[in-house]
Coordinates of C-alpha atoms in Angstrom, one line a residue:
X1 CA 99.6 93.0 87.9
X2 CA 98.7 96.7 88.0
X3 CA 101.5 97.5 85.2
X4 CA 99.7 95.3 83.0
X5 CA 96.1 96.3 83.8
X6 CA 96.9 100.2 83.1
X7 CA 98.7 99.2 80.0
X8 CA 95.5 97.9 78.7
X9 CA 93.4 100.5 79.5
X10 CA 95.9 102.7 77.7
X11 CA 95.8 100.9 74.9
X12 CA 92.5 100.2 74.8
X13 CA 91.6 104.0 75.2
X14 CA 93.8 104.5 72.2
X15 CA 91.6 102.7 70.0
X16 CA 93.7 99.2 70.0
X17 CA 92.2 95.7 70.0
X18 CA 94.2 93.9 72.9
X19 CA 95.2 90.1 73.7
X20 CA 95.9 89.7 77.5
X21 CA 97.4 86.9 78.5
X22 CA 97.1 86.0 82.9
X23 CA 98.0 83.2 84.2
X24 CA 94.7 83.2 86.6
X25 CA 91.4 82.9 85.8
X26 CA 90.6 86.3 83.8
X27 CA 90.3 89.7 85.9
X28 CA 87.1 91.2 86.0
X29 CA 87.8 93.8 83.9
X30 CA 85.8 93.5 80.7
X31 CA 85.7 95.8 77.0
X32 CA 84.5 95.1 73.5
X33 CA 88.3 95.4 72.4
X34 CA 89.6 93.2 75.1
X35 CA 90.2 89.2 74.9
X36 CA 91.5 87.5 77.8
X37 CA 93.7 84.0 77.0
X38 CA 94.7 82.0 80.0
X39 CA 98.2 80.8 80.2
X40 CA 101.4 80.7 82.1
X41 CA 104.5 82.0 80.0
X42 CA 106.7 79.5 81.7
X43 CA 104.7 76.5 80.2
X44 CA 106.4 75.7 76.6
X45 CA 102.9 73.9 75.2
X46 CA 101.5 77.6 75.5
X47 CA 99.7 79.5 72.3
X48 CA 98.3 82.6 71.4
X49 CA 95.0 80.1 69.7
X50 CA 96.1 81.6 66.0
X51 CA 96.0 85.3 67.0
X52 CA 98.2 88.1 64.7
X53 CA 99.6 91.0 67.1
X54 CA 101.7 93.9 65.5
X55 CA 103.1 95.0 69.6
X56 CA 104.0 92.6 72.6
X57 CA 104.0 94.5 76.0
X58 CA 106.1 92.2 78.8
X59 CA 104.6 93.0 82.3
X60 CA 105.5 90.0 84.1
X61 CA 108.7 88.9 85.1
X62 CA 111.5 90.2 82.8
X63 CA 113.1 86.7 82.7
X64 CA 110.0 84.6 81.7
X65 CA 110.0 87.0 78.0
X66 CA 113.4 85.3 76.2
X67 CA 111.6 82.2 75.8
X68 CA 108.8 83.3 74.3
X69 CA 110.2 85.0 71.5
X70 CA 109.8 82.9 69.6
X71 CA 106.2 82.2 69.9
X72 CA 105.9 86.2 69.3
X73 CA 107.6 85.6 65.7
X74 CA 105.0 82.9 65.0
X75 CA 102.4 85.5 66.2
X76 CA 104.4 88.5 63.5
X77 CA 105.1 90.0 66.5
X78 CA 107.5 93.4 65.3
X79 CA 107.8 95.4 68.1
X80 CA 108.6 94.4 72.1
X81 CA 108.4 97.0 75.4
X82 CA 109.4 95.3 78.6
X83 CA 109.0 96.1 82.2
X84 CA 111.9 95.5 84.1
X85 CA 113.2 97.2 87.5
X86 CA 115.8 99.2 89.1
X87 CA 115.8 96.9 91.2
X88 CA 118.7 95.3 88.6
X89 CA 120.9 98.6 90.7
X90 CA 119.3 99.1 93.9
X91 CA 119.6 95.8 94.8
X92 CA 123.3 95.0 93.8
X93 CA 124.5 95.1 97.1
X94 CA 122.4 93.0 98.5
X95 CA 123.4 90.8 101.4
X96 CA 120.3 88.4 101.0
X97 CA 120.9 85.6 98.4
X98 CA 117.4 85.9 97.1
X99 CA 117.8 89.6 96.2
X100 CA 121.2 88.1 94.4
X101 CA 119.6 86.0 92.6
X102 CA 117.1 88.3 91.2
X103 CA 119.6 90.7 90.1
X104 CA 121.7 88.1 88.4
X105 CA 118.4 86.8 86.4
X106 CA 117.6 90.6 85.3
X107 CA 121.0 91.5 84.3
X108 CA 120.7 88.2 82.5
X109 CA 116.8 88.8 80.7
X110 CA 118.3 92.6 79.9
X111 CA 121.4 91.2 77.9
X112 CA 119.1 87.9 76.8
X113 CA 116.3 90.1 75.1
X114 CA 118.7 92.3 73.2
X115 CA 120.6 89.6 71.8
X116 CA 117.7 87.3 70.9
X117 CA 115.3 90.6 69.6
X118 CA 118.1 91.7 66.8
X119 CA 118.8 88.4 65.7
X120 CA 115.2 88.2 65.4
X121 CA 114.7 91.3 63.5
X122 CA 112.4 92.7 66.5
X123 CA 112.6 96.0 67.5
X124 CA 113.1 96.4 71.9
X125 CA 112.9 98.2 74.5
X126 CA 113.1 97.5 78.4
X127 CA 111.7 100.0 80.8
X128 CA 112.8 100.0 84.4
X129 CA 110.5 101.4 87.1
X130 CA 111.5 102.7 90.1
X131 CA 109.1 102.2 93.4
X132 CA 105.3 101.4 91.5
X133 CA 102.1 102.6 92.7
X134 CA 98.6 103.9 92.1
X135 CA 96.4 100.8 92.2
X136 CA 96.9 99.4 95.0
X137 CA 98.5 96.0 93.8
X138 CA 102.0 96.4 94.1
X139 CA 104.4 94.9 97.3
X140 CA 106.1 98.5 98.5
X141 CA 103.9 101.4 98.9
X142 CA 100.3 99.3 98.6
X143 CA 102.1 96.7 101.7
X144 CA 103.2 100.3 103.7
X145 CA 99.9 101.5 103.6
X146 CA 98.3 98.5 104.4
X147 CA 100.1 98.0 107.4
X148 CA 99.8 101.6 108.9
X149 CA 95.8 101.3 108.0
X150 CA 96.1 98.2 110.2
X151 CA 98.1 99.0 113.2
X152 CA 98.4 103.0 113.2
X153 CA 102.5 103.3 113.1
X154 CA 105.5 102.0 110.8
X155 CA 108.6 101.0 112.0
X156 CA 111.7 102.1 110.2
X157 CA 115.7 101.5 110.7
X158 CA 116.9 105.1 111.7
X159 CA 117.2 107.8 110.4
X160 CA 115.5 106.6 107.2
X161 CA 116.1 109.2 105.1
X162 CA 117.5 107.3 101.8
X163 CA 115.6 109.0 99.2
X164 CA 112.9 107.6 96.7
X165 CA 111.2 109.3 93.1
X166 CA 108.2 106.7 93.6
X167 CA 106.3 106.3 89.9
X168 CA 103.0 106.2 89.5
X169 CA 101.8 102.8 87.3
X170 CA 99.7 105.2 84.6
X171 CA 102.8 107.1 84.0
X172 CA 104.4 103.9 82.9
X173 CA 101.1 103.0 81.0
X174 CA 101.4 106.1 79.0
X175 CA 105.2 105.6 78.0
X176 CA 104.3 103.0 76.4
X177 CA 102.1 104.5 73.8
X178 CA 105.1 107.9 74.1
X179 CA 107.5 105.3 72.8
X180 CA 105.7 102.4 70.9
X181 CA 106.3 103.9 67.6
X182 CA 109.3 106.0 68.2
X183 CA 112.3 105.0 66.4
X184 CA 114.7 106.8 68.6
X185 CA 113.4 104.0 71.4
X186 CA 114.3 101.2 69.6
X187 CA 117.0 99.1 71.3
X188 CA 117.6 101.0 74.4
X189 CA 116.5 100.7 78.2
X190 CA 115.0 103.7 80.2
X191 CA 115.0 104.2 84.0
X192 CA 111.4 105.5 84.6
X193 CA 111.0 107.1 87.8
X194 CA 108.8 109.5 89.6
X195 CA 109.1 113.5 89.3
X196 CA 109.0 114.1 93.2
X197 CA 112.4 113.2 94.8
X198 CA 110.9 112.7 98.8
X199 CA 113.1 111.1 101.8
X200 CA 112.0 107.6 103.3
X201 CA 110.0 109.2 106.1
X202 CA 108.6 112.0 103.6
X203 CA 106.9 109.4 102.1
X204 CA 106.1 108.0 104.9
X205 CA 104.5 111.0 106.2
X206 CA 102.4 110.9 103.2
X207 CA 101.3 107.4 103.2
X208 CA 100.0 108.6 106.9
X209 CA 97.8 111.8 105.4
X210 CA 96.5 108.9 103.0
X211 CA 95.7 106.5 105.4
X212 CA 93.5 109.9 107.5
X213 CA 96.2 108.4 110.5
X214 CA 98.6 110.7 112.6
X215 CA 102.0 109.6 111.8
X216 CA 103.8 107.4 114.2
X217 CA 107.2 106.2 113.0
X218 CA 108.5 103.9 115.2
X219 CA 112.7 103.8 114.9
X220 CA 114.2 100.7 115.4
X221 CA 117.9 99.7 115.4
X222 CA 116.8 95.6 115.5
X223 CA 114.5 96.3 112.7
X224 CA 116.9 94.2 109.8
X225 CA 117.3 91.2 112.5
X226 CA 113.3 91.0 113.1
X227 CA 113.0 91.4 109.2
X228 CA 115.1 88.1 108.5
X229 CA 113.8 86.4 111.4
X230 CA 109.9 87.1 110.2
X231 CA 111.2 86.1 106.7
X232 CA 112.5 82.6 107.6
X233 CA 109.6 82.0 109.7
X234 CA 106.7 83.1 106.9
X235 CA 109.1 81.5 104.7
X236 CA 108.7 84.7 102.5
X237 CA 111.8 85.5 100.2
X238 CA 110.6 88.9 100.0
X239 CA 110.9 89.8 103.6
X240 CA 114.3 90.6 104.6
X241 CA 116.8 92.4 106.6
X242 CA 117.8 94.4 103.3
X243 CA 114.4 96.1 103.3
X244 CA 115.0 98.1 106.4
X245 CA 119.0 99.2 105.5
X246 CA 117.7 100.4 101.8
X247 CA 115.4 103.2 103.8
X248 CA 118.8 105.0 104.5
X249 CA 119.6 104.0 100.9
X250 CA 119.6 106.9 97.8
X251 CA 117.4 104.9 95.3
X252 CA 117.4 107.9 92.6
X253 CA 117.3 107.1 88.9
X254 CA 117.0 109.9 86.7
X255 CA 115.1 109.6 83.5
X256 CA 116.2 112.1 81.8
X257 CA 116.7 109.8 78.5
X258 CA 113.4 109.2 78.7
X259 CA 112.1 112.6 78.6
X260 CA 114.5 113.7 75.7
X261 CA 113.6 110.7 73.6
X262 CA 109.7 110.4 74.3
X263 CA 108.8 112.9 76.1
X264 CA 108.6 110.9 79.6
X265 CA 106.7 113.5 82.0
X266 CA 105.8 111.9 85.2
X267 CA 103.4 113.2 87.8
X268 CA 104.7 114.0 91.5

């Protein structure tokens, strides 16, 4: 994913080897100091083929890291940062049993991780992005943009002014090497978000300006129904009614704790 591609090329730009483990065949994305393993964390026969690492950075699911603890320790893994999501807040109230689901299995991971990494002598810490973009792979912003490129308007579920602090994915790079070594990290969990608070439809408006398209936002009071009809008949989980009542949603997470502890400085 895009958290995990700008982590390496953080970490290779700050002069560390790195071990990058997808569960596809290996991205194009090539450097002396990079080795790609193939593997799927949920598969118990996998191996790290007799590698050493001093720092294991989680991108993938949060729930798939508690069972691989263990193969870390083998590994003299020391230190653990993991990606989570706010998601484990602003989806809480979910009507849509999926979105249930997935909050139960964070709240789960965050309280899993914790307990396992002390008793393991490992020191933690879980990040929790708000709305991700910058290179073009993620499902929010990246599927917005996509879709107004395609058909010149967005629909939204008036008024649509919940408010967002989108994050850009090299922000989120970099606070992992701001809080890799910091002690004062050690054992806690950070909201990360963006430093530009913006309404649904602001950023909407941008994503237009991107896109070189005049914005036409399209309201729709039917929107949630058509969302859970186009979900069932897809037979998507991630498309549901839920996304169009969170654009009058406030999805703010203040990361304040990250700033004082590591000096967390987002862009707008």
């Amino acid at each position: 994913g895009q958290v995990g591609l700008a982590v390496i090329r953080r970490l290779i730009a700050s002069g560390a080897a790195v071990l990058a483990i997808s569960r596809s065949e290996p991205i194009p994305f090539q450097h002396e100091a990079l080795r790609w393993l193939k593997g799927d964390l949920t598969d118990e026969t996998l191996h790290l083929s007799g590698y050493l690492v001093d720092i294991a950075v989680h991108c993938a699911p949060l729930w798939q890291l508690p069972s691989m603890l263990n193969l870390l320790v083998d590994a003299e893994v020391k230190r653990v940062i993991a990606f989570g999501t706010t998601s484990v807040f602003g989806k809480v109230l979910s009507r849509n049993n999926y979105e249930r689901d997935l909050v139960d299995k964070l709240n789960h991971a965050e309280g899993d991780i914790a307990e396992r990494c002390n008793r393991l002598k490992m020191d933690w810490t879980i990040f929790r992005p708000s709305m991700i973009y910058g290179l073009g792979l993620d499902l929010n912003i990246t599927s917005v943009a996509k879709f107004i490129d395609f058909l010149g308007f967005f629909p939204v579920y008036p008024p649509a002014f919940g408010r967002r602090q989108p994050v850009h994915v090299d922000d989120l790079a970099q606070a992992v090497l701001q809080a890799v070594d910091n002690k004062k990290t050690f054992g806690k969990m950070y909201n990360l978000s963006g430093n530009e608070v913006m309404t649904y439809r602001q950023m909407l408006g941008d994503i237009f300006q991107v896109c070189g398209k005049k914005p036409r936002i399209v309201e729709s009071t039917v929107l949630p129904f058509l969302l859970d009809v186009a979900g069932v008949v897809t037979f998507s989980k991630h498309i549901n009614g839920e996304i169009a009542r969170r654009m009058n949603d406030d999805l703010i997470f203040f990361h304040d704790d990250a700033t004082k502890d590591f000096g967390f400085s987002p862009r707008a």
